[in-house]
């Protein structure tokens, strides 16, 4: 578990707390970015997912949208066969 708050408005900086949280969480888990083959990110706003993907290092800054589209095209599951989180289906509480 890691948490980070860089300060400032993310809309101005386009930086999330992920770089800070990543250090703590990865150290605690004893892993590196290359050890991860699946992740779930909080999707409160479209840009948040893209910026967080970039800030964790899953893709370079500015390439989150392109990376997401590429990942969508590689999905093995037909579209609409999962909840999809807040952006694509529902806001699941509890």
Short mmCIF file of N, CA and C in Angstrom, two decimals:
data_model
loop_
_atom_site.label_atom_id
_atom_site.label_comp_id
_atom_site.label_asym_id
_atom_site.label_seq_id
_atom_site.Cartn_x
_atom_site.Cartn_y
_atom_site.Cartn_z
N UNK A 1 0.85 -1.16 0.00
CA UNK A 1 0.00 0.00 0.00
C UNK A 1 0.89 1.22 0.00
N UNK A 2 0.58 2.13 -0.86
CA UNK A 2 1.31 3.39 -0.89
C UNK A 2 0.36 4.52 -1.19
N UNK A 3 0.68 5.70 -0.72
CA UNK A 3 -0.17 6.85 -0.96
C UNK A 3 0.73 8.05 -1.21
N UNK A 4 0.33 8.90 -2.14
CA UNK A 4 1.13 10.08 -2.43
C UNK A 4 0.28 11.25 -2.85
N UNK A 5 0.67 12.42 -2.42
CA UNK A 5 -0.06 13.65 -2.76
C UNK A 5 0.97 14.70 -3.18
N UNK A 6 1.10 14.93 -4.50
CA UNK A 6 2.13 15.85 -4.97
C UNK A 6 1.79 17.31 -4.71
N UNK A 7 0.54 17.62 -4.42
CA UNK A 7 0.13 19.00 -4.21
C UNK A 7 -0.20 19.66 -5.53
N UNK A 8 -0.92 20.74 -5.47
CA UNK A 8 -1.33 21.44 -6.68
C UNK A 8 -2.52 20.76 -7.34
N UNK A 9 -3.03 21.39 -8.34
CA UNK A 9 -4.18 20.87 -9.07
C UNK A 9 -3.69 19.93 -10.17
N UNK A 10 -4.14 18.66 -10.16
CA UNK A 10 -3.69 17.72 -11.20
C UNK A 10 -3.97 18.21 -12.62
N UNK A 11 -5.01 19.03 -12.79
CA UNK A 11 -5.30 19.57 -14.12
C UNK A 11 -4.18 20.51 -14.58
N UNK A 12 -3.54 21.18 -13.64
CA UNK A 12 -2.44 22.08 -13.98
C UNK A 12 -1.14 21.32 -14.19
N UNK A 13 -0.91 20.31 -13.37
CA UNK A 13 0.38 19.62 -13.39
C UNK A 13 0.37 18.34 -14.21
N UNK A 14 -0.81 17.74 -14.40
CA UNK A 14 -0.95 16.44 -15.04
C UNK A 14 -0.03 15.41 -14.40
N UNK A 15 0.07 15.49 -13.07
CA UNK A 15 0.84 14.53 -12.28
C UNK A 15 -0.04 14.05 -11.14
N UNK A 16 -0.06 12.76 -10.92
CA UNK A 16 -0.82 12.20 -9.80
C UNK A 16 0.13 11.88 -8.66
N UNK A 17 -0.40 11.30 -7.61
CA UNK A 17 0.44 10.87 -6.50
C UNK A 17 1.09 9.52 -6.74
N UNK A 18 0.88 8.94 -7.93
CA UNK A 18 1.39 7.60 -8.23
C UNK A 18 2.91 7.46 -8.10
N UNK A 19 3.71 8.42 -8.57
CA UNK A 19 5.16 8.24 -8.43
C UNK A 19 5.60 8.11 -6.96
N UNK A 20 4.91 8.83 -6.08
CA UNK A 20 5.22 8.77 -4.65
C UNK A 20 4.70 7.46 -4.06
N UNK A 21 3.44 7.14 -4.36
CA UNK A 21 2.82 5.92 -3.83
C UNK A 21 3.53 4.67 -4.34
N UNK A 22 3.97 4.71 -5.58
CA UNK A 22 4.64 3.57 -6.20
C UNK A 22 5.88 3.15 -5.40
N UNK A 23 6.67 4.11 -4.99
CA UNK A 23 7.89 3.79 -4.26
C UNK A 23 7.59 3.01 -2.99
N UNK A 24 6.64 3.49 -2.21
CA UNK A 24 6.27 2.83 -0.96
C UNK A 24 5.66 1.45 -1.21
N UNK A 25 4.68 1.39 -2.11
CA UNK A 25 3.95 0.14 -2.35
C UNK A 25 4.86 -0.93 -2.96
N UNK A 26 5.66 -0.56 -3.94
CA UNK A 26 6.53 -1.54 -4.59
C UNK A 26 7.60 -2.04 -3.63
N UNK A 27 8.14 -1.15 -2.81
CA UNK A 27 9.15 -1.57 -1.83
C UNK A 27 8.53 -2.53 -0.82
N UNK A 28 7.32 -2.21 -0.35
CA UNK A 28 6.64 -3.07 0.63
C UNK A 28 6.36 -4.44 0.03
N UNK A 29 5.97 -4.48 -1.24
CA UNK A 29 5.62 -5.74 -1.90
C UNK A 29 6.85 -6.47 -2.43
N UNK A 30 7.99 -5.79 -2.48
CA UNK A 30 9.21 -6.42 -2.99
C UNK A 30 9.14 -6.68 -4.49
N UNK A 31 8.51 -5.76 -5.23
CA UNK A 31 8.36 -5.94 -6.67
C UNK A 31 8.89 -4.73 -7.44
N UNK A 32 9.02 -4.92 -8.75
CA UNK A 32 9.35 -3.85 -9.68
C UNK A 32 8.23 -3.74 -10.70
N UNK A 33 8.23 -2.67 -11.45
CA UNK A 33 7.19 -2.46 -12.45
C UNK A 33 7.07 -3.64 -13.41
N UNK A 34 8.19 -4.20 -13.82
CA UNK A 34 8.19 -5.32 -14.75
C UNK A 34 7.55 -6.59 -14.21
N UNK A 35 7.34 -6.66 -12.90
CA UNK A 35 6.71 -7.83 -12.29
C UNK A 35 5.18 -7.79 -12.41
N UNK A 36 4.63 -6.67 -12.83
CA UNK A 36 3.17 -6.49 -12.88
C UNK A 36 2.66 -6.79 -14.28
N UNK A 37 1.65 -7.64 -14.36
CA UNK A 37 1.03 -7.91 -15.66
C UNK A 37 -0.47 -7.60 -15.66
N UNK A 38 -0.98 -7.07 -14.56
CA UNK A 38 -2.38 -6.68 -14.46
C UNK A 38 -2.50 -5.60 -13.41
N UNK A 39 -3.28 -4.57 -13.69
CA UNK A 39 -3.52 -3.55 -12.66
C UNK A 39 -4.93 -3.01 -12.79
N UNK A 40 -5.46 -2.52 -11.70
CA UNK A 40 -6.75 -1.85 -11.69
C UNK A 40 -6.53 -0.48 -11.07
N UNK A 41 -6.93 0.56 -11.78
CA UNK A 41 -6.74 1.92 -11.31
C UNK A 41 -8.09 2.56 -11.04
N UNK A 42 -8.14 3.43 -10.07
CA UNK A 42 -9.36 4.17 -9.78
C UNK A 42 -9.66 5.08 -10.95
N UNK A 43 -10.89 5.04 -11.43
CA UNK A 43 -11.24 5.78 -12.65
C UNK A 43 -12.28 6.86 -12.40
N UNK A 44 -11.97 7.81 -11.51
CA UNK A 44 -12.95 8.84 -11.20
C UNK A 44 -13.17 9.80 -12.37
N UNK A 45 -12.17 10.03 -13.17
CA UNK A 45 -12.27 10.86 -14.37
C UNK A 45 -11.38 10.24 -15.44
N UNK A 46 -11.73 10.42 -16.69
CA UNK A 46 -10.98 9.80 -17.77
C UNK A 46 -9.50 10.15 -17.71
N UNK A 47 -9.18 11.42 -17.50
CA UNK A 47 -7.77 11.82 -17.49
C UNK A 47 -7.01 11.19 -16.32
N UNK A 48 -7.70 10.89 -15.23
CA UNK A 48 -7.04 10.32 -14.06
C UNK A 48 -6.43 8.96 -14.40
N UNK A 49 -7.15 8.14 -15.11
CA UNK A 49 -6.65 6.82 -15.49
C UNK A 49 -5.41 6.97 -16.37
N UNK A 50 -5.48 7.85 -17.35
CA UNK A 50 -4.37 8.03 -18.29
C UNK A 50 -3.13 8.57 -17.58
N UNK A 51 -3.31 9.59 -16.74
CA UNK A 51 -2.19 10.18 -16.02
C UNK A 51 -1.58 9.17 -15.05
N UNK A 52 -2.43 8.39 -14.38
CA UNK A 52 -1.93 7.40 -13.43
C UNK A 52 -1.16 6.29 -14.13
N UNK A 53 -1.64 5.83 -15.27
CA UNK A 53 -0.87 4.85 -16.06
C UNK A 53 0.52 5.38 -16.38
N UNK A 54 0.57 6.64 -16.79
CA UNK A 54 1.85 7.26 -17.12
C UNK A 54 2.72 7.42 -15.88
N UNK A 55 2.13 7.88 -14.77
CA UNK A 55 2.90 8.14 -13.56
C UNK A 55 3.44 6.88 -12.89
N UNK A 56 2.76 5.77 -13.04
CA UNK A 56 3.29 4.51 -12.51
C UNK A 56 4.40 3.97 -13.41
N UNK A 57 4.45 4.45 -14.64
CA UNK A 57 5.50 4.01 -15.55
C UNK A 57 5.07 2.93 -16.53
N UNK A 58 3.76 2.66 -16.61
CA UNK A 58 3.28 1.67 -17.56
C UNK A 58 3.44 2.16 -19.00
N UNK A 59 3.53 3.46 -19.17
CA UNK A 59 3.81 4.06 -20.48
C UNK A 59 4.45 5.42 -20.23
N UNK A 60 5.01 6.01 -21.27
CA UNK A 60 5.66 7.31 -21.15
C UNK A 60 4.62 8.42 -20.99
N UNK A 61 5.05 9.54 -20.41
CA UNK A 61 4.18 10.70 -20.26
C UNK A 61 3.66 11.11 -21.63
N UNK A 62 2.36 11.36 -21.71
CA UNK A 62 1.73 11.76 -22.95
C UNK A 62 1.27 10.61 -23.82
N UNK A 63 1.56 9.37 -23.41
CA UNK A 63 1.19 8.21 -24.21
C UNK A 63 0.10 7.35 -23.58
N UNK A 64 -0.53 7.83 -22.52
CA UNK A 64 -1.54 7.05 -21.82
C UNK A 64 -2.73 6.68 -22.69
N UNK A 65 -3.23 7.62 -23.48
CA UNK A 65 -4.38 7.34 -24.33
C UNK A 65 -4.04 6.31 -25.39
N UNK A 66 -2.90 6.48 -26.03
CA UNK A 66 -2.49 5.53 -27.07
C UNK A 66 -2.26 4.15 -26.46
N UNK A 67 -1.65 4.10 -25.31
CA UNK A 67 -1.39 2.84 -24.63
C UNK A 67 -2.70 2.15 -24.24
N UNK A 68 -3.67 2.93 -23.78
CA UNK A 68 -4.97 2.37 -23.39
C UNK A 68 -5.71 1.80 -24.59
N UNK A 69 -5.67 2.51 -25.70
CA UNK A 69 -6.32 2.00 -26.91
C UNK A 69 -5.67 0.70 -27.37
N UNK A 70 -4.35 0.62 -27.28
CA UNK A 70 -3.65 -0.60 -27.68
C UNK A 70 -4.03 -1.75 -26.75
N UNK A 71 -4.14 -1.48 -25.45
CA UNK A 71 -4.52 -2.52 -24.50
C UNK A 71 -5.95 -2.99 -24.76
N UNK A 72 -6.84 -2.07 -25.08
CA UNK A 72 -8.22 -2.44 -25.38
C UNK A 72 -8.28 -3.38 -26.58
N UNK A 73 -7.45 -3.15 -27.57
CA UNK A 73 -7.49 -3.99 -28.76
C UNK A 73 -6.94 -5.39 -28.49
N UNK A 74 -6.17 -5.55 -27.40
CA UNK A 74 -5.60 -6.87 -27.07
C UNK A 74 -6.47 -7.65 -26.09
N UNK A 75 -7.56 -7.05 -25.62
CA UNK A 75 -8.42 -7.73 -24.64
C UNK A 75 -8.94 -9.04 -25.19
N UNK A 76 -8.96 -10.04 -24.36
CA UNK A 76 -9.46 -11.36 -24.77
C UNK A 76 -10.95 -11.49 -24.57
N UNK A 77 -11.51 -10.61 -23.78
CA UNK A 77 -12.91 -10.67 -23.40
C UNK A 77 -13.73 -9.77 -24.32
N UNK A 78 -14.87 -10.21 -24.79
CA UNK A 78 -15.69 -9.35 -25.65
C UNK A 78 -16.13 -8.08 -24.91
N UNK A 79 -16.21 -6.94 -25.56
CA UNK A 79 -16.67 -5.71 -24.90
C UNK A 79 -18.02 -5.92 -24.23
N UNK A 80 -18.20 -5.30 -23.08
CA UNK A 80 -19.47 -5.36 -22.38
C UNK A 80 -19.62 -6.58 -21.49
N UNK A 81 -18.61 -7.40 -21.33
CA UNK A 81 -18.71 -8.61 -20.52
C UNK A 81 -18.14 -8.43 -19.12
N UNK A 82 -18.00 -7.21 -18.67
CA UNK A 82 -17.48 -6.95 -17.34
C UNK A 82 -18.07 -5.63 -16.84
N UNK A 83 -17.93 -5.36 -15.55
CA UNK A 83 -18.47 -4.13 -14.98
C UNK A 83 -17.81 -2.90 -15.55
N UNK A 84 -16.50 -2.90 -15.64
CA UNK A 84 -15.79 -1.81 -16.28
C UNK A 84 -15.53 -0.60 -15.42
N UNK A 85 -16.00 -0.58 -14.20
CA UNK A 85 -15.74 0.57 -13.34
C UNK A 85 -16.64 1.75 -13.63
N UNK A 86 -16.37 2.84 -12.97
CA UNK A 86 -17.22 4.01 -13.03
C UNK A 86 -17.32 4.60 -14.43
N UNK A 87 -16.26 4.60 -15.19
CA UNK A 87 -16.30 5.25 -16.50
C UNK A 87 -17.17 4.50 -17.51
N UNK A 88 -17.24 3.18 -17.42
CA UNK A 88 -17.95 2.46 -18.45
C UNK A 88 -19.22 1.74 -17.99
N UNK A 89 -19.51 1.75 -16.71
CA UNK A 89 -20.70 1.01 -16.31
C UNK A 89 -21.35 1.58 -15.05
N UNK A 90 -20.69 1.46 -13.94
CA UNK A 90 -21.34 1.81 -12.68
C UNK A 90 -20.30 2.19 -11.64
N UNK A 91 -20.79 2.80 -10.60
CA UNK A 91 -19.95 3.19 -9.47
C UNK A 91 -20.27 2.21 -8.35
N UNK A 92 -19.44 1.20 -8.19
CA UNK A 92 -19.75 0.11 -7.28
C UNK A 92 -19.30 0.43 -5.85
N UNK A 93 -20.22 0.49 -4.95
CA UNK A 93 -19.92 0.77 -3.54
C UNK A 93 -19.82 -0.53 -2.77
N UNK A 94 -18.97 -0.55 -1.77
CA UNK A 94 -18.89 -1.69 -0.86
C UNK A 94 -18.12 -2.81 -1.47
#
